[in-house]
mmCIF file of C-alpha atoms and ligand atoms in Angstrom:
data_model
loop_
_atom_site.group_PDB
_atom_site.id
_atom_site.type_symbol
_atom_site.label_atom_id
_atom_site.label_comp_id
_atom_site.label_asym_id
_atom_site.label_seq_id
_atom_site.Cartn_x
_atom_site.Cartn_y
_atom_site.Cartn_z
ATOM 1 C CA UNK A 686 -0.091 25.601 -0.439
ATOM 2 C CA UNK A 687 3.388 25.985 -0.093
ATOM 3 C CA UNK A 688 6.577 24.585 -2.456
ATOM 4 C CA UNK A 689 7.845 21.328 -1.367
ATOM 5 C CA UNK A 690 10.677 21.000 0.711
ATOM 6 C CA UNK A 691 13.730 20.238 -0.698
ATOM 7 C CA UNK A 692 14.444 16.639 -1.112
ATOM 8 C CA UNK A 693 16.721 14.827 1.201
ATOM 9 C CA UNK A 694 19.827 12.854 -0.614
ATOM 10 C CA UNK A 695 20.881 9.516 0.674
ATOM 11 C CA UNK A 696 24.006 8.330 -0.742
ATOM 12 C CA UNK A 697 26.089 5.174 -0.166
ATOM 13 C CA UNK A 698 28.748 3.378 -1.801
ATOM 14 C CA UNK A 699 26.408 1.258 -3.998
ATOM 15 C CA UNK A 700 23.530 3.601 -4.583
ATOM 16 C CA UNK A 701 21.624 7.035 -4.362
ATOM 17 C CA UNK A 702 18.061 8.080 -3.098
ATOM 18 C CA UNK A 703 16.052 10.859 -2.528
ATOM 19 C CA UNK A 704 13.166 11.133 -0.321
ATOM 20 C CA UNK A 705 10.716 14.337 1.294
ATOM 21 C CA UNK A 706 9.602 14.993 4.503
ATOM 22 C CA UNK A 707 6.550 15.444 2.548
ATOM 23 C CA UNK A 708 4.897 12.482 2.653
ATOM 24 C CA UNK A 709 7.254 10.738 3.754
ATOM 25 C CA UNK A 710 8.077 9.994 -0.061
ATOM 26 C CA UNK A 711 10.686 7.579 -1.740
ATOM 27 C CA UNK A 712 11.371 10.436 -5.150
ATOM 28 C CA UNK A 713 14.135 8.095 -6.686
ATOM 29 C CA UNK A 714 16.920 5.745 -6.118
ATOM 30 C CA UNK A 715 19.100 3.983 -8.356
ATOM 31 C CA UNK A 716 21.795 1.281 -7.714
ATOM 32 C CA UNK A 717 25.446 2.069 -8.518
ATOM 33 C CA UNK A 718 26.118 1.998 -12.532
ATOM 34 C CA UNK A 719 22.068 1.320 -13.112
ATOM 35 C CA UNK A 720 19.260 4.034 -14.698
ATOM 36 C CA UNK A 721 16.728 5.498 -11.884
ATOM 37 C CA UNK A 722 14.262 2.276 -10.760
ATOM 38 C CA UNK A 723 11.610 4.916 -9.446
ATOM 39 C CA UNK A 724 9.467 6.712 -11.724
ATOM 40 C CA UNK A 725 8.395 10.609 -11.236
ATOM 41 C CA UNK A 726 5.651 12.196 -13.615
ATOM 42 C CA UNK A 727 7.022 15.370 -15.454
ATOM 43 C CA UNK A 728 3.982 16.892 -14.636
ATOM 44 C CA UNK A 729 3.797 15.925 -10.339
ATOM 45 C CA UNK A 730 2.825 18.230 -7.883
ATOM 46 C CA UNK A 731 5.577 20.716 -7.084
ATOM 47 C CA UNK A 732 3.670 22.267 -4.380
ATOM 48 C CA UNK A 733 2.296 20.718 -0.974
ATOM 49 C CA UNK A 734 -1.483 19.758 -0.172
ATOM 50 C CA UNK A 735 -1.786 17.623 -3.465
ATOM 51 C CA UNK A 736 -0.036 14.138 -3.781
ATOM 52 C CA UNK A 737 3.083 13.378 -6.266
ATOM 53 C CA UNK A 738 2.588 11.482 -9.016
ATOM 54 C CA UNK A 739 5.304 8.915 -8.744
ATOM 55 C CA UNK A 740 8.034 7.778 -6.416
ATOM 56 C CA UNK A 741 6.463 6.124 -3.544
ATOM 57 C CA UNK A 742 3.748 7.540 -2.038
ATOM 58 C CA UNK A 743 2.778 5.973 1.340
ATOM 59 C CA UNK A 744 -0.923 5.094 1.310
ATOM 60 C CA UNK A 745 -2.473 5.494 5.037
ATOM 61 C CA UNK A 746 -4.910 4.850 6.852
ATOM 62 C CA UNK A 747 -6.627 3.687 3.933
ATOM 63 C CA UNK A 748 -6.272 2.403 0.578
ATOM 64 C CA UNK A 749 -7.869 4.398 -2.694
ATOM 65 C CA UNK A 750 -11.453 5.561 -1.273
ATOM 66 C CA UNK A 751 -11.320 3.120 2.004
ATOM 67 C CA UNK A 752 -13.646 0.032 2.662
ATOM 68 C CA UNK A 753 -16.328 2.176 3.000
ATOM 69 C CA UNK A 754 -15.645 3.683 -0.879
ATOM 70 C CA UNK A 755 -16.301 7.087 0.892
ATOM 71 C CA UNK A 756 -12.956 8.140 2.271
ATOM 72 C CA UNK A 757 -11.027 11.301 1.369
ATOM 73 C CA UNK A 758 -8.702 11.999 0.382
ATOM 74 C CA UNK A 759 -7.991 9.260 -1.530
ATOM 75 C CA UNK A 760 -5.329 6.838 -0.541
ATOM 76 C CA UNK A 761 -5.757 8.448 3.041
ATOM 77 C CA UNK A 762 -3.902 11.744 4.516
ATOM 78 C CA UNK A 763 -0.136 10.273 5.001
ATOM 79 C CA UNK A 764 0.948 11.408 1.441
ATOM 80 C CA UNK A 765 -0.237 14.955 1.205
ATOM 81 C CA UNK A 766 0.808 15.292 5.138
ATOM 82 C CA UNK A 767 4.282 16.415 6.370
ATOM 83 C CA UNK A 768 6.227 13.940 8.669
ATOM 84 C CA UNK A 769 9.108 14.734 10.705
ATOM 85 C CA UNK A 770 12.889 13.323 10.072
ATOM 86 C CA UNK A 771 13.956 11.616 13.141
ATOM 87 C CA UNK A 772 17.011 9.778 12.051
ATOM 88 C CA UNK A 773 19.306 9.114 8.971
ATOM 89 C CA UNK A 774 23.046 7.803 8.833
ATOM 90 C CA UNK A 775 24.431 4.827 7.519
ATOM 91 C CA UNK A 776 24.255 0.991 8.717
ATOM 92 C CA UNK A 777 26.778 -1.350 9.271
ATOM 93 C CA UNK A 778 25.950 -3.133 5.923
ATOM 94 C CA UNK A 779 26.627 0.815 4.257
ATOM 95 C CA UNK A 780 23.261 1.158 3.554
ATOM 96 C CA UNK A 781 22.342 5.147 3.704
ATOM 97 C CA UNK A 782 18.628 5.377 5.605
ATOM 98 C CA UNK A 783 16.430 8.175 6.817
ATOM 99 C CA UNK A 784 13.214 7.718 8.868
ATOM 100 C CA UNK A 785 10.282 9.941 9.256
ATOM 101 C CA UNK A 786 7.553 9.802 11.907
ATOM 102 C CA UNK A 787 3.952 10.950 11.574
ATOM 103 C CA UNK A 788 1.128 10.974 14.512
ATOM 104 C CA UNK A 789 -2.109 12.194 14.849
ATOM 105 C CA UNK A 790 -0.779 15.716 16.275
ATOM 106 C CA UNK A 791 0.522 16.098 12.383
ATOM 107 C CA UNK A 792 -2.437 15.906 10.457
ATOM 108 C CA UNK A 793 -4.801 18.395 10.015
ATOM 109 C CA UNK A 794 -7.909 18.379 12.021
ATOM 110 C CA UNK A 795 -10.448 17.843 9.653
ATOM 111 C CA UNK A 796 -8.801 14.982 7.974
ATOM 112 C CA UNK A 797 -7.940 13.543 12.096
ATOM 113 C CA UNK A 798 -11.591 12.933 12.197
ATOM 114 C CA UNK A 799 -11.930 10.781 9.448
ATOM 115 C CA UNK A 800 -9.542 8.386 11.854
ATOM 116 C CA UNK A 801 -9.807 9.656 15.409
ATOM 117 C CA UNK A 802 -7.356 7.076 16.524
ATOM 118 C CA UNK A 803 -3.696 7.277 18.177
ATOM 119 C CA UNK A 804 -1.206 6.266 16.000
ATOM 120 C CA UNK A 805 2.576 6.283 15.054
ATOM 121 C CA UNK A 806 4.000 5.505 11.818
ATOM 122 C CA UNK A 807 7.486 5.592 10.835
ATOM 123 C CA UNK A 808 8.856 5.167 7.258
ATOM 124 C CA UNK A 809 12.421 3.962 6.779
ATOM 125 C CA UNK A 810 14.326 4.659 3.527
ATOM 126 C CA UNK A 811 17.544 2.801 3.096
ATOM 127 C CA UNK A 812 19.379 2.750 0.150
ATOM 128 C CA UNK A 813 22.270 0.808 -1.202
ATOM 129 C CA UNK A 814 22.532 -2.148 -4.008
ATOM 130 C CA UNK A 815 18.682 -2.409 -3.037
ATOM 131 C CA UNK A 816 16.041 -0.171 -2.247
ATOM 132 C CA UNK A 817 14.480 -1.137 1.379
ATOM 133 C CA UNK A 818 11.036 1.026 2.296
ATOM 134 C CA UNK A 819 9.648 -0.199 5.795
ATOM 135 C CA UNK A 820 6.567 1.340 7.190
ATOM 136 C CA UNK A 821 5.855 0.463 11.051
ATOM 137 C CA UNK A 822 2.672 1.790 12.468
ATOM 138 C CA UNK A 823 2.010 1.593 16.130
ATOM 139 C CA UNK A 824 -1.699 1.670 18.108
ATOM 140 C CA UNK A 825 -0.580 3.928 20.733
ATOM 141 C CA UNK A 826 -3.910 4.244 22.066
ATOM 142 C CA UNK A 827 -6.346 2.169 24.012
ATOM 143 C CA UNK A 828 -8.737 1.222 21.292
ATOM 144 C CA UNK A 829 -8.153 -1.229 18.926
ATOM 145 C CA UNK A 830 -7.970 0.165 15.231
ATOM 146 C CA UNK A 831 -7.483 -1.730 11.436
ATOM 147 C CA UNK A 832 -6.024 -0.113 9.001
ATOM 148 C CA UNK A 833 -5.319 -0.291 4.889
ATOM 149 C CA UNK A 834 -1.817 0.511 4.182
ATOM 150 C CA UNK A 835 0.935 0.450 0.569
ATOM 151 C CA UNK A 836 3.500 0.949 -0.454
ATOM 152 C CA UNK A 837 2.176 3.240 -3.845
ATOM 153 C CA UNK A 838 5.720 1.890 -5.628
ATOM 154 C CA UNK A 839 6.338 3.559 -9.101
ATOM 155 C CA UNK A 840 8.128 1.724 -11.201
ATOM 156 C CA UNK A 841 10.118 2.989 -14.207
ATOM 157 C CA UNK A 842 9.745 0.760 -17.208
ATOM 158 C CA UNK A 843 10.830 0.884 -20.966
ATOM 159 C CA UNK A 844 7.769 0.027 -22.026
ATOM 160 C CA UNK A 845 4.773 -0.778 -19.979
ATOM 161 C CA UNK A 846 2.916 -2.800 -22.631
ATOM 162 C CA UNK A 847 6.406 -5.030 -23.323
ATOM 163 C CA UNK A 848 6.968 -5.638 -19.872
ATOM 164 C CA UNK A 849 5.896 -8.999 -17.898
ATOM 165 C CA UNK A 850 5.558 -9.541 -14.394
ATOM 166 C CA UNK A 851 5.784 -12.864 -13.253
ATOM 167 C CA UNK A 852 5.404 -14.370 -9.816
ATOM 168 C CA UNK A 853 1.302 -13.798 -9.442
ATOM 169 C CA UNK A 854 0.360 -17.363 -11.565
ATOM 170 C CA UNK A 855 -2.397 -19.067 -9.826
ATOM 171 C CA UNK A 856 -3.222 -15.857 -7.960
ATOM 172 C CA UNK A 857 -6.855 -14.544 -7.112
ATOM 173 C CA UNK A 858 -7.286 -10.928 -7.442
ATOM 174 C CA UNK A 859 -9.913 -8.222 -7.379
ATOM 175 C CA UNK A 860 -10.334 -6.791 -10.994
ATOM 176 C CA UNK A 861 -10.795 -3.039 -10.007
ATOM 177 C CA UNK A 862 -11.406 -2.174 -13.450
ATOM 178 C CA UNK A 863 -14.350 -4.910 -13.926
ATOM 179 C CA UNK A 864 -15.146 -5.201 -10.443
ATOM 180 C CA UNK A 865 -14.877 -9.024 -10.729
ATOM 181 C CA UNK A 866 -13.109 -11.713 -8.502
ATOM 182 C CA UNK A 867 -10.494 -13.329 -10.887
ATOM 183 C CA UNK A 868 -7.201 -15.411 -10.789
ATOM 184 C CA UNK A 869 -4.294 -14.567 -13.356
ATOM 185 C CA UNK A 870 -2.887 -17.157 -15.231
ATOM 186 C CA UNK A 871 1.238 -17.035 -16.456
ATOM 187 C CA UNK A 872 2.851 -13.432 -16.417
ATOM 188 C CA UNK A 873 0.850 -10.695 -15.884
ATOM 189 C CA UNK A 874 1.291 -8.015 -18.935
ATOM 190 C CA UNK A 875 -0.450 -4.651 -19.215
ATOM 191 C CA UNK A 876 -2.672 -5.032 -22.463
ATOM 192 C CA UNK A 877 -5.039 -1.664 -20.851
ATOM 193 C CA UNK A 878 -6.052 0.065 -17.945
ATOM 194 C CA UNK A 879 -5.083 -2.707 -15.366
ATOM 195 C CA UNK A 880 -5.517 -1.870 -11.461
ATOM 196 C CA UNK A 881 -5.668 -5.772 -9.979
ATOM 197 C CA UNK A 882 -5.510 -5.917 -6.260
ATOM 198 C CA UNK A 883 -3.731 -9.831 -5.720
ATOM 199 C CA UNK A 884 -4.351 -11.551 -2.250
ATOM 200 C CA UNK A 885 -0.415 -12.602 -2.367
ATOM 201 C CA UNK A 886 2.305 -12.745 -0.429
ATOM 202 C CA UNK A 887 5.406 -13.534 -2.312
ATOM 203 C CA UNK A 888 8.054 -11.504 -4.920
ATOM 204 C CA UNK A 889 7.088 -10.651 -8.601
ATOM 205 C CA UNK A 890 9.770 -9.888 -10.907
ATOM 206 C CA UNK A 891 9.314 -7.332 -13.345
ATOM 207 C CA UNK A 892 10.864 -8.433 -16.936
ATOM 208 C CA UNK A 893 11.871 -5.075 -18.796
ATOM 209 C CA UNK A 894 12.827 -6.176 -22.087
ATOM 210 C CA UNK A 895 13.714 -2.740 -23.399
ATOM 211 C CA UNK A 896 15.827 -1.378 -20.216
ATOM 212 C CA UNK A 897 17.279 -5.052 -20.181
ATOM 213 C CA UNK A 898 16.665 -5.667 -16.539
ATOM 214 C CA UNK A 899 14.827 -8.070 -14.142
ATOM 215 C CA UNK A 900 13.626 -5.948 -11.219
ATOM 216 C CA UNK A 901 12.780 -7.924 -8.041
ATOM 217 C CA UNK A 902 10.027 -6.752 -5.774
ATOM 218 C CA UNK A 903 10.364 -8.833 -2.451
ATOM 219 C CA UNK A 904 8.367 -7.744 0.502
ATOM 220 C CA UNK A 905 7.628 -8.683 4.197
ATOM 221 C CA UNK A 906 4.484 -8.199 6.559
ATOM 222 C CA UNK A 907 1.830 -8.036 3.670
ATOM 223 C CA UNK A 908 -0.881 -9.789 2.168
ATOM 224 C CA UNK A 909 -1.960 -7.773 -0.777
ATOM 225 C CA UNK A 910 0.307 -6.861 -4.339
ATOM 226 C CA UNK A 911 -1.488 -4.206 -6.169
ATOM 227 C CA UNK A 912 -0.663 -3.785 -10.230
ATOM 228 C CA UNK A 913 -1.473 -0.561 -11.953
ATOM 229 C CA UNK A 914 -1.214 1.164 -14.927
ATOM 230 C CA UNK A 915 -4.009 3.482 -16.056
ATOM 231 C CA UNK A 916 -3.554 3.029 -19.635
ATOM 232 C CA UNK A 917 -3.904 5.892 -22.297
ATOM 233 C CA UNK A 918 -7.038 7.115 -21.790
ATOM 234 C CA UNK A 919 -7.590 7.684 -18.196
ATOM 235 C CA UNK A 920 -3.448 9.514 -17.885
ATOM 236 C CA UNK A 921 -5.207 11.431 -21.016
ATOM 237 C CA UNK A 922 -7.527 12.883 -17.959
ATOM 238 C CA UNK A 923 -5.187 12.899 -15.650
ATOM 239 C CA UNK A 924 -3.809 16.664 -15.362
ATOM 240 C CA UNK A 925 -0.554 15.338 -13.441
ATOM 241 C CA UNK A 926 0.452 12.677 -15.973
ATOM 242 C CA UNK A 927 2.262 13.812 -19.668
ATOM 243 C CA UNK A 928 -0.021 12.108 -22.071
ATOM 244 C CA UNK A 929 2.677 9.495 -23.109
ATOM 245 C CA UNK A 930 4.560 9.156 -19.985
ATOM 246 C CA UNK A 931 1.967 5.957 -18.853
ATOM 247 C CA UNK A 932 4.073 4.187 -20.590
ATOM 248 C CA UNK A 933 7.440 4.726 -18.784
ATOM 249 C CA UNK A 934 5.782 3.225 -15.877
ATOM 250 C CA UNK A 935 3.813 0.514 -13.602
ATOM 251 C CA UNK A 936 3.318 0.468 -10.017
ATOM 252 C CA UNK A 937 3.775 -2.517 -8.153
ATOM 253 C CA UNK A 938 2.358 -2.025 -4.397
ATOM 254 C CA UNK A 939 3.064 -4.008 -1.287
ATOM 255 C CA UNK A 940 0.572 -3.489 1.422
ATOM 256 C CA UNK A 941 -2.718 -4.679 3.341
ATOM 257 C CA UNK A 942 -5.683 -3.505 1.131
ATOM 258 C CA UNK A 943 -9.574 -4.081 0.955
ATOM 259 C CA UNK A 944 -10.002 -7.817 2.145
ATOM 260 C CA UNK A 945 -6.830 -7.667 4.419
ATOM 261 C CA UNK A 946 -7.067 -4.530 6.384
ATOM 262 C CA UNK A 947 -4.181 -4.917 9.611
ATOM 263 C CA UNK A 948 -5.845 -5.170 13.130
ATOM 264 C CA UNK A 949 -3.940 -3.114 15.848
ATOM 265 C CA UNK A 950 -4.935 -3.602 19.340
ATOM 266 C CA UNK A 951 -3.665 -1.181 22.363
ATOM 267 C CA UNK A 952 0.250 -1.219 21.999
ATOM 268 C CA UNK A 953 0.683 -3.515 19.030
ATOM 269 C CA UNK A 954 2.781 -2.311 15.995
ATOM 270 C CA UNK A 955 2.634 -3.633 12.719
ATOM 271 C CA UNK A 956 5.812 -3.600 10.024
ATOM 272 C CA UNK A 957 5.166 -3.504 5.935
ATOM 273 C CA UNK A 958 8.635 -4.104 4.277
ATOM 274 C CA UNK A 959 9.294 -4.064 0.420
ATOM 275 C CA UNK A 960 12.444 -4.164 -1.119
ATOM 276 C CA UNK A 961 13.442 -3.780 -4.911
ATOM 277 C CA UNK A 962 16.385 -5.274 -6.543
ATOM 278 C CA UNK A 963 18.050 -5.213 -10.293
ATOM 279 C CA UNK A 964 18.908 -8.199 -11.990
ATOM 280 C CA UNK A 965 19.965 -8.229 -15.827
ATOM 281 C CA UNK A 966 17.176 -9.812 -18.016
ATOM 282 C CA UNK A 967 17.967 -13.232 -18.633
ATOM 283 C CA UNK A 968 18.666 -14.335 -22.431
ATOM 284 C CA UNK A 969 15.830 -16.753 -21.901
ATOM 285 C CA UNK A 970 13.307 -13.685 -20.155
ATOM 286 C CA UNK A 971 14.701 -11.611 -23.450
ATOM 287 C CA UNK A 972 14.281 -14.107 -25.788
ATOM 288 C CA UNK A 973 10.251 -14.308 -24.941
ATOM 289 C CA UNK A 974 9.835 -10.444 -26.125
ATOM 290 C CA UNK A 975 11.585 -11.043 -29.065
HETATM 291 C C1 BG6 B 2498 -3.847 2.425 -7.240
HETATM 292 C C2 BG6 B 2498 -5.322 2.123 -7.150
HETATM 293 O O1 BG6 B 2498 -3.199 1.914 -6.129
HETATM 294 O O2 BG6 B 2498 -3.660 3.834 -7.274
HETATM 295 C C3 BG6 B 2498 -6.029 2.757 -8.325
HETATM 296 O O3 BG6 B 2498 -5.535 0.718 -7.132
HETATM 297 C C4 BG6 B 2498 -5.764 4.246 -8.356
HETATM 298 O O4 BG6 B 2498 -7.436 2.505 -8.238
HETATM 299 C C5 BG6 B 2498 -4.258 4.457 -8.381
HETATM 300 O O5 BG6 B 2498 -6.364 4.811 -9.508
HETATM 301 C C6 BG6 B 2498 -3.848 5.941 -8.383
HETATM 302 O O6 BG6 B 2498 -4.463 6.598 -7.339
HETATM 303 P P1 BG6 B 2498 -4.299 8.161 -7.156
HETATM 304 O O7 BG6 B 2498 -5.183 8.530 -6.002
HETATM 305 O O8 BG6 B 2498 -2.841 8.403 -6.867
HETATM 306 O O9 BG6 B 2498 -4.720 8.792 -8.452
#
């Protein structure tokens, strides 16, 4: 184990970011004249081979312990794995970006065999007024592959247990806490541990009644949103969260999880796009926390 590299700063006229090689992870950004959006655990890994608690850890090849519910590490070998910066600058729209590539020839050879497949994924961090993550992963092999894939998004929130996230009404999702097959109804709100993969598409909007801000979650090329929080008792066990701080924060992943895995054949590429926004709360979205 060695100490992480130092993060990377990506600053443009109407917002500032950080990201690491390692992992290829998103450590903060926050639009112009607005608090940080991303939330980082006091008590996250400082040193490589373990992942970070918070930020935006890239989940791949497979989601939590893969389909099987046997894969290790969890959330699959891209996040405790070091990529390689291949460009950064700034776009027309002055966005500042950086992209990182990973392929098999980075990963460790033990973990390569628990996905003996050719590969190349590229995250792209751009930063501005929004936050834009993109991960494109391309089959560069001759076998056809699936894969699970998020975006692990930490979100920094006043108060987890105040804050409503609305856009998943109607919605079927996999309880992972009950193991049952459910659909919410209204906002979602965190009333305990709460890890619900949804088979959705669209945004969610995140209504922070405390930090007085809407924060939009848009996203492209996925099928699955995935809320969680783990509550009090289980960041009680966990040795890289302060025993309070679950309440500064939910995640709110885009990706292709469990049920919706992404097929690659020979040559195909796949992109999964999610991009955050801040709004001010509405007096009407205020009004319902009292
Ligand atoms: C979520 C999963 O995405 O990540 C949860 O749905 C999991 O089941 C959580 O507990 C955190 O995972 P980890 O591996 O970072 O502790």
């Amino acid at each position: 184990m060695t100490r992480l590299p130092e993060p990377l700063t990506l600053t443009a006229p109407h917002g500032e970011g950080t990201v690491l090689s390692y992992g290829a992870h998103a450590m903060s950004w926050a639009p112009e004249g607005h608090e940080p959006v991303l939330w980082v655990s006091s008590r996250a890994a400082t040193e490589t081979g373990r992942a970070i608690r918070g930020g935006v850890p890239v989940c791949f090849p497979w989601f939590g312990p893969g389909r099987t519910g046997e894969m290790t590490p969890a959330h699959g070998f891209a996040r405790i794995t070091e990529w390689h910066l291949d460009d950064q600058g700034q776009d027309d729209a002055g966005n500042a970006f950086a992209s990182f590539t990973l392929t098999p020839q980075d990963v460790s050879e033990q973990l390569r065999e628990s996905f003996p497949h050719e590969f190349s994924a590229t995250l792209r961090m751009s930063v501005g007024s929004a936050l834009r993550l993109e991960l494109s992963v391309t089959n560069t092999g001759e076998e056809t592959f699936e894969i699970e894939e998020a975006l692990h998004t930490c979100l920094s929130v006043g108060d987890a247990t105040r804050v409503r996230v609305r856009g998943l009404d109607g919605v079927p999702f996999h309880d992972k806490v009950t193991k049952e097959q459910r659909t919410q109804v209204g906002d979602l709100t965190v009333e305990g541990e709460t890890d619900a993969v949804f088979a959705h598409r669209g945004e969610v909007r995140v209504l922070d009644p405390d930090l007085g801000r809407t924060l939009v979650v848009s996203k492209e090329g996925s099928d699955s949103t995935v809320v969680w929080n783990p509550w009090k008792d289980k960041a009680v066990g966990m040795s890289d969260f302060a025993d309070d701080e679950w309440q500064q924060m939910l995640c709110v992943e885009a990706g292709n999880v469990m049920g919706s895995p992404v097929r690659l054949a020979a040559g195909e590429s796949h992109v999964l796009a999610q991009v955050i926004e801040v709004e001010p709360l509405s007096e009407d979205d205020a009004a319902l926390q009292g």
